[in-house]
């Protein structure tokens, strides 16, 4: 992967950035995504935010190497603290982290989202946390994609401002993904069901406690809900 040729995962994230957007890419080690977006003429300019020194330095170096210092500002900062009001950011990308970490980044500096109309989020795990946050914070799912790369399954969530109400299954699995039911989606949730069944097997072989019983019943509920959704 480099700034010209992204991974399939980041290319999918890039495909949802509107042309002319002013982008903040948070957690931008190497700054590949913002460099790609500016090179392709998709982003007008960008901010690359990175909290760890090593990846921050890689991002600075990459932006210089690509000759994009006039279009991309790299800032070492925690999450959306990398965004300044004068940047007038219109789209935020956060990729390659867990859903709860992405949510904590969105929650910590809400004022940084003032001018933002689109969020493109790629949680490696627990996308559910993002859907819950979106529902509670005036964001609605515009699109969702699920893809497999190098044996790993990733979800990309595209949010725009708006109200959204999801039921329990939609919050866990994704309302758009439940509609399309592509083979990778079925594969992801079949794997999850198999994991839950293994946990249930272990519980049934362990000491019978109220906690174990509750966990077993909770898993039965999830297995039934997901089996119905992927049927
Ligand atoms: N976004 C790139 C991608 O998807 O390929 C990099 C993903 S990498 C696994 C996660 C990056 O996010 C790391 O460089 C890490 O230092 C950075 N990161 C984690 N928490 C952060 C935070 N609160 N603010 C900014 N960057 C953060």
mmCIF file of C-alpha atoms and ligand atoms in Angstrom:
data_model
loop_
_atom_site.group_PDB
_atom_site.id
_atom_site.type_symbol
_atom_site.label_atom_id
_atom_site.label_comp_id
_atom_site.label_asym_id
_atom_site.label_seq_id
_atom_site.Cartn_x
_atom_site.Cartn_y
_atom_site.Cartn_z
ATOM 1 C CA UNK A 1 0.000 0.000 0.000
ATOM 2 C CA UNK A 2 1.126 3.575 -0.669
ATOM 3 C CA UNK A 3 -0.390 7.000 -1.313
ATOM 4 C CA UNK A 4 -1.147 6.084 -4.948
ATOM 5 C CA UNK A 5 -2.478 2.583 -4.350
ATOM 6 C CA UNK A 6 -4.500 2.101 -1.200
ATOM 7 C CA UNK A 7 -5.616 -1.165 0.373
ATOM 8 C CA UNK A 8 -9.112 -2.282 -0.626
ATOM 9 C CA UNK A 9 -10.249 -1.263 2.876
ATOM 10 C CA UNK A 10 -8.967 2.329 2.620
ATOM 11 C CA UNK A 11 -10.020 2.596 -1.012
ATOM 12 C CA UNK A 12 -13.558 1.832 0.123
ATOM 13 C CA UNK A 13 -13.313 4.592 2.747
ATOM 14 C CA UNK A 14 -11.972 6.976 0.068
ATOM 15 C CA UNK A 15 -14.840 6.125 -2.290
ATOM 16 C CA UNK A 16 -17.294 7.795 0.113
ATOM 17 C CA UNK A 17 -15.441 11.106 0.400
ATOM 18 C CA UNK A 18 -17.397 13.705 -1.590
ATOM 19 C CA UNK A 19 -15.509 15.549 -4.317
ATOM 20 C CA UNK A 20 -14.308 18.934 -3.063
ATOM 21 C CA UNK A 21 -14.439 17.851 0.585
ATOM 22 C CA UNK A 22 -12.109 19.272 3.196
ATOM 23 C CA UNK A 23 -11.099 16.153 5.049
ATOM 24 C CA UNK A 24 -9.760 15.372 8.501
ATOM 25 C CA UNK A 25 -8.250 11.893 8.687
ATOM 26 C CA UNK A 26 -7.845 10.970 12.320
ATOM 27 C CA UNK A 27 -5.347 8.244 13.201
ATOM 28 C CA UNK A 28 -3.455 8.944 9.990
ATOM 29 C CA UNK A 29 -0.196 7.013 10.237
ATOM 30 C CA UNK A 30 1.659 7.462 6.896
ATOM 31 C CA UNK A 31 -1.133 9.869 5.783
ATOM 32 C CA UNK A 32 -1.792 7.532 2.830
ATOM 33 C CA UNK A 33 -5.512 8.258 2.772
ATOM 34 C CA UNK A 34 -5.321 12.097 2.722
ATOM 35 C CA UNK A 35 -2.445 11.994 0.188
ATOM 36 C CA UNK A 36 -4.490 9.694 -2.072
ATOM 37 C CA UNK A 37 -7.594 11.900 -1.740
ATOM 38 C CA UNK A 38 -5.705 15.066 -2.672
ATOM 39 C CA UNK A 39 -3.719 13.400 -5.499
ATOM 40 C CA UNK A 40 -6.964 12.095 -7.016
ATOM 41 C CA UNK A 41 -8.578 15.535 -6.818
ATOM 42 C CA UNK A 42 -11.244 14.232 -4.429
ATOM 43 C CA UNK A 43 -10.275 16.319 -1.386
ATOM 44 C CA UNK A 44 -9.572 20.019 -1.834
ATOM 45 C CA UNK A 45 -7.314 19.917 1.216
ATOM 46 C CA UNK A 46 -6.892 17.832 4.332
ATOM 47 C CA UNK A 47 -5.722 17.594 7.909
ATOM 48 C CA UNK A 48 -3.965 14.410 9.026
ATOM 49 C CA UNK A 49 -4.188 13.899 12.793
ATOM 50 C CA UNK A 50 -2.044 11.411 14.677
ATOM 51 C CA UNK A 51 -1.527 11.046 18.420
ATOM 52 C CA UNK A 52 1.623 8.885 18.455
ATOM 53 C CA UNK A 53 5.004 10.449 17.611
ATOM 54 C CA UNK A 54 6.372 7.710 15.294
ATOM 55 C CA UNK A 55 3.288 7.500 13.034
ATOM 56 C CA UNK A 56 2.981 11.321 13.163
ATOM 57 C CA UNK A 57 6.548 11.637 11.862
ATOM 58 C CA UNK A 58 5.801 9.075 9.118
ATOM 59 C CA UNK A 59 2.782 11.147 8.105
ATOM 60 C CA UNK A 60 4.830 14.374 7.997
ATOM 61 C CA UNK A 61 7.499 12.635 5.887
ATOM 62 C CA UNK A 62 4.934 11.126 3.516
ATOM 63 C CA UNK A 63 3.196 14.454 2.900
ATOM 64 C CA UNK A 64 6.578 16.062 2.134
ATOM 65 C CA UNK A 65 7.606 13.206 -0.169
ATOM 66 C CA UNK A 66 4.343 13.509 -2.058
ATOM 67 C CA UNK A 67 4.860 17.293 -2.411
ATOM 68 C CA UNK A 68 1.539 18.008 -0.714
ATOM 69 C CA UNK A 69 2.556 20.274 2.186
ATOM 70 C CA UNK A 70 0.475 23.132 0.753
ATOM 71 C CA UNK A 71 -2.682 20.983 0.775
ATOM 72 C CA UNK A 72 -2.243 18.674 3.783
ATOM 73 C CA UNK A 73 -1.545 19.804 7.333
ATOM 74 C CA UNK A 74 -0.270 17.113 9.685
ATOM 75 C CA UNK A 75 -0.948 17.695 13.376
ATOM 76 C CA UNK A 76 0.087 15.645 16.375
ATOM 77 C CA UNK A 77 -3.026 15.615 18.542
ATOM 78 C CA UNK A 78 -5.487 13.396 20.367
ATOM 79 C CA UNK A 79 -8.386 12.642 18.032
ATOM 80 C CA UNK A 80 -10.403 15.603 16.809
ATOM 81 C CA UNK A 81 -8.191 18.030 18.737
ATOM 82 C CA UNK A 82 -6.258 17.987 15.445
ATOM 83 C CA UNK A 83 -9.099 20.002 13.893
ATOM 84 C CA UNK A 84 -9.204 23.801 14.141
ATOM 85 C CA UNK A 85 -12.310 25.877 13.400
ATOM 86 C CA UNK A 86 -10.533 27.698 10.565
ATOM 87 C CA UNK A 87 -9.967 24.353 8.776
ATOM 88 C CA UNK A 88 -13.705 24.246 7.944
ATOM 89 C CA UNK A 89 -13.574 20.463 7.727
ATOM 90 C CA UNK A 90 -16.537 18.941 5.857
ATOM 91 C CA UNK A 91 -15.726 15.225 6.083
ATOM 92 C CA UNK A 92 -14.005 13.148 8.737
ATOM 93 C CA UNK A 93 -12.450 9.729 8.155
ATOM 94 C CA UNK A 94 -11.450 7.450 11.029
ATOM 95 C CA UNK A 95 -10.242 4.002 9.992
ATOM 96 C CA UNK A 96 -8.507 0.960 11.395
ATOM 97 C CA UNK A 97 -9.558 1.245 15.047
ATOM 98 C CA UNK A 98 -12.165 -0.437 17.211
ATOM 99 C CA UNK A 99 -15.709 0.983 17.238
ATOM 100 C CA UNK A 100 -15.544 2.101 20.909
ATOM 101 C CA UNK A 101 -12.262 3.994 20.295
ATOM 102 C CA UNK A 102 -13.796 5.722 17.261
ATOM 103 C CA UNK A 103 -16.784 6.700 19.424
ATOM 104 C CA UNK A 104 -14.547 8.056 22.170
ATOM 105 C CA UNK A 105 -12.738 10.200 19.566
ATOM 106 C CA UNK A 106 -16.071 11.563 18.257
ATOM 107 C CA UNK A 107 -17.333 12.263 21.790
ATOM 108 C CA UNK A 108 -14.244 13.968 23.153
ATOM 109 C CA UNK A 109 -14.251 17.054 20.892
ATOM 110 C CA UNK A 110 -17.827 17.436 19.567
ATOM 111 C CA UNK A 111 -17.226 21.092 18.556
ATOM 112 C CA UNK A 112 -14.750 19.859 15.924
ATOM 113 C CA UNK A 113 -17.696 18.373 14.010
ATOM 114 C CA UNK A 114 -19.475 21.750 13.624
ATOM 115 C CA UNK A 115 -18.856 22.132 9.888
ATOM 116 C CA UNK A 116 -18.796 18.376 9.166
ATOM 117 C CA UNK A 117 -21.578 16.889 7.052
ATOM 118 C CA UNK A 118 -20.188 13.404 6.507
ATOM 119 C CA UNK A 119 -18.391 10.859 8.674
ATOM 120 C CA UNK A 120 -16.743 7.846 7.057
ATOM 121 C CA UNK A 121 -15.858 5.385 9.782
ATOM 122 C CA UNK A 122 -14.158 2.021 9.443
ATOM 123 C CA UNK A 123 -14.252 0.100 12.709
ATOM 124 C CA UNK A 124 -12.225 -3.117 12.816
ATOM 125 C CA UNK A 125 -14.567 -4.466 15.495
ATOM 126 C CA UNK A 126 -17.755 -3.468 17.350
ATOM 127 C CA UNK A 127 -19.412 -1.317 14.676
ATOM 128 C CA UNK A 128 -22.452 -1.513 16.973
ATOM 129 C CA UNK A 129 -20.908 1.156 19.247
ATOM 130 C CA UNK A 130 -20.843 3.587 16.314
ATOM 131 C CA UNK A 131 -24.473 2.913 15.353
ATOM 132 C CA UNK A 132 -25.522 3.521 18.979
ATOM 133 C CA UNK A 133 -23.526 6.769 19.092
ATOM 134 C CA UNK A 134 -24.998 7.893 15.755
ATOM 135 C CA UNK A 135 -28.577 7.335 16.930
ATOM 136 C CA UNK A 136 -27.974 9.346 20.101
ATOM 137 C CA UNK A 137 -26.103 12.192 18.411
ATOM 138 C CA UNK A 138 -28.139 13.162 15.347
ATOM 139 C CA UNK A 139 -26.347 11.129 12.698
ATOM 140 C CA UNK A 140 -27.977 8.659 10.300
ATOM 141 C CA UNK A 141 -26.476 5.859 8.254
ATOM 142 C CA UNK A 142 -26.319 6.800 4.595
ATOM 143 C CA UNK A 143 -24.422 3.744 3.469
ATOM 144 C CA UNK A 144 -22.668 0.670 4.813
ATOM 145 C CA UNK A 145 -20.191 -1.662 3.160
ATOM 146 C CA UNK A 146 -18.692 -4.925 4.334
ATOM 147 C CA UNK A 147 -15.566 -6.299 2.703
ATOM 148 C CA UNK A 148 -12.916 -8.953 3.145
ATOM 149 C CA UNK A 149 -9.214 -8.312 2.723
ATOM 150 C CA UNK A 150 -6.343 -10.642 3.662
ATOM 151 C CA UNK A 151 -8.746 -12.921 5.518
ATOM 152 C CA UNK A 152 -10.137 -10.102 7.686
ATOM 153 C CA UNK A 153 -13.627 -8.686 7.453
ATOM 154 C CA UNK A 154 -14.151 -4.930 7.720
ATOM 155 C CA UNK A 155 -17.186 -2.663 7.835
ATOM 156 C CA UNK A 156 -17.333 0.904 6.544
ATOM 157 C CA UNK A 157 -20.099 3.173 7.865
ATOM 158 C CA UNK A 158 -21.036 6.399 6.111
ATOM 159 C CA UNK A 159 -22.988 8.843 8.282
ATOM 160 C CA UNK A 160 -24.770 12.070 7.475
ATOM 161 C CA UNK A 161 -26.673 14.376 9.776
ATOM 162 C CA UNK A 162 -30.205 13.190 10.508
ATOM 163 C CA UNK A 163 -32.361 11.161 12.827
ATOM 164 C CA UNK A 164 -32.277 7.363 12.779
ATOM 165 C CA UNK A 165 -34.002 4.703 14.812
ATOM 166 C CA UNK A 166 -32.600 1.193 14.688
ATOM 167 C CA UNK A 167 -33.876 -1.945 16.376
ATOM 168 C CA UNK A 168 -31.547 -4.291 18.252
ATOM 169 C CA UNK A 169 -30.690 -6.432 15.204
ATOM 170 C CA UNK A 170 -30.091 -3.400 12.981
ATOM 171 C CA UNK A 171 -27.820 -1.850 15.610
ATOM 172 C CA UNK A 172 -25.720 -5.003 15.814
ATOM 173 C CA UNK A 173 -25.628 -6.030 12.159
ATOM 174 C CA UNK A 174 -26.193 -2.763 10.285
ATOM 175 C CA UNK A 175 -29.483 -1.781 8.627
ATOM 176 C CA UNK A 176 -28.079 -1.532 5.081
ATOM 177 C CA UNK A 177 -25.953 -4.652 5.416
ATOM 178 C CA UNK A 178 -29.022 -6.587 6.587
ATOM 179 C CA UNK A 179 -30.840 -5.521 3.428
ATOM 180 C CA UNK A 180 -28.121 -6.527 0.984
ATOM 181 C CA UNK A 181 -26.886 -9.684 2.808
ATOM 182 C CA UNK A 182 -23.758 -10.012 0.667
ATOM 183 C CA UNK A 183 -21.770 -13.275 1.088
ATOM 184 C CA UNK A 184 -19.102 -11.612 3.324
ATOM 185 C CA UNK A 185 -21.865 -10.459 5.670
ATOM 186 C CA UNK A 186 -23.215 -14.006 5.940
ATOM 187 C CA UNK A 187 -19.663 -15.276 6.499
ATOM 188 C CA UNK A 188 -18.960 -12.744 9.279
ATOM 189 C CA UNK A 189 -22.096 -13.551 11.206
ATOM 190 C CA UNK A 190 -21.854 -17.311 10.640
ATOM 191 C CA UNK A 191 -18.365 -17.127 12.205
ATOM 192 C CA UNK A 192 -19.806 -15.089 15.082
ATOM 193 C CA UNK A 193 -22.582 -17.605 15.690
ATOM 194 C CA UNK A 194 -20.003 -20.433 15.722
ATOM 195 C CA UNK A 195 -17.962 -18.456 18.316
ATOM 196 C CA UNK A 196 -21.003 -17.889 20.503
ATOM 197 C CA UNK A 197 -21.901 -21.574 20.282
ATOM 198 C CA UNK A 198 -18.363 -22.503 21.398
ATOM 199 C CA UNK A 199 -18.751 -20.162 24.385
ATOM 200 C CA UNK A 200 -22.112 -21.747 25.192
ATOM 201 C CA UNK A 201 -20.517 -25.197 25.046
ATOM 202 C CA UNK A 202 -17.813 -24.074 27.493
ATOM 203 C CA UNK A 203 -20.435 -22.562 29.796
ATOM 204 C CA UNK A 204 -22.485 -25.752 29.801
ATOM 205 C CA UNK A 205 -19.368 -27.707 30.832
ATOM 206 C CA UNK A 206 -18.511 -25.206 33.605
ATOM 207 C CA UNK A 207 -19.947 -24.780 37.074
ATOM 208 C CA UNK A 208 -23.625 -23.727 37.052
ATOM 209 C CA UNK A 209 -23.795 -20.179 38.422
ATOM 210 C CA UNK A 210 -26.428 -17.431 37.930
ATOM 211 C CA UNK A 211 -23.846 -15.418 35.946
ATOM 212 C CA UNK A 212 -23.116 -18.338 33.645
ATOM 213 C CA UNK A 213 -26.821 -18.995 33.184
ATOM 214 C CA UNK A 214 -27.455 -15.349 32.301
ATOM 215 C CA UNK A 215 -24.556 -15.298 29.822
ATOM 216 C CA UNK A 216 -25.836 -18.526 28.218
ATOM 217 C CA UNK A 217 -29.329 -17.078 27.779
ATOM 218 C CA UNK A 218 -27.961 -13.827 26.390
ATOM 219 C CA UNK A 219 -25.998 -15.778 23.787
ATOM 220 C CA UNK A 220 -29.106 -17.831 22.897
ATOM 221 C CA UNK A 221 -30.906 -14.532 22.286
ATOM 222 C CA UNK A 222 -28.096 -13.214 20.038
ATOM 223 C CA UNK A 223 -27.762 -16.481 18.109
ATOM 224 C CA UNK A 224 -31.500 -16.569 17.379
ATOM 225 C CA UNK A 225 -31.558 -12.892 16.372
ATOM 226 C CA UNK A 226 -28.584 -13.231 14.024
ATOM 227 C CA UNK A 227 -29.762 -16.555 12.556
ATOM 228 C CA UNK A 228 -33.072 -14.898 11.652
ATOM 229 C CA UNK A 229 -31.271 -11.885 10.155
ATOM 230 C CA UNK A 230 -29.013 -13.920 7.876
ATOM 231 C CA UNK A 231 -31.614 -16.524 6.883
HETATM 232 N N1 LIG B 1 -6.060 5.037 9.658
HETATM 233 C C1 LIG B 1 -4.974 4.172 9.239
HETATM 234 C C2 LIG B 1 -5.516 2.969 8.536
HETATM 235 O O1 LIG B 1 -6.720 2.731 8.606
HETATM 236 O O2 LIG B 1 -4.741 2.242 7.903
HETATM 237 C C3 LIG B 1 -4.140 3.745 10.432
HETATM 238 C C4 LIG B 1 -4.765 2.759 11.334
HETATM 239 S S1 LIG B 1 -3.735 2.391 12.704
HETATM 240 C C5 LIG B 1 -4.209 0.775 13.074
HETATM 241 C C6 LIG B 1 -4.474 3.363 13.963
HETATM 242 C C7 LIG B 1 -3.751 4.701 14.103
HETATM 243 O O3 LIG B 1 -4.563 5.551 14.899
HETATM 244 C C8 LIG B 1 -2.426 4.572 14.803
HETATM 245 O O4 LIG B 1 -1.438 5.245 14.080
HETATM 246 C C9 LIG B 1 -2.673 5.229 16.167
HETATM 247 O O5 LIG B 1 -1.536 5.849 16.687
HETATM 248 C C10 LIG B 1 -3.748 6.227 15.818
HETATM 249 N N2 LIG B 1 -4.603 6.652 16.933
HETATM 250 C C11 LIG B 1 -5.120 5.898 17.908
HETATM 251 N N3 LIG B 1 -5.849 6.642 18.761
HETATM 252 C C12 LIG B 1 -5.769 7.921 18.301
HETATM 253 C C13 LIG B 1 -6.269 9.164 18.756
HETATM 254 N N4 LIG B 1 -7.001 9.263 19.862
HETATM 255 N N5 LIG B 1 -5.989 10.278 18.037
HETATM 256 C C14 LIG B 1 -5.249 10.203 16.925
HETATM 257 N N6 LIG B 1 -4.721 9.050 16.454
HETATM 258 C C15 LIG B 1 -4.982 7.933 17.125
#
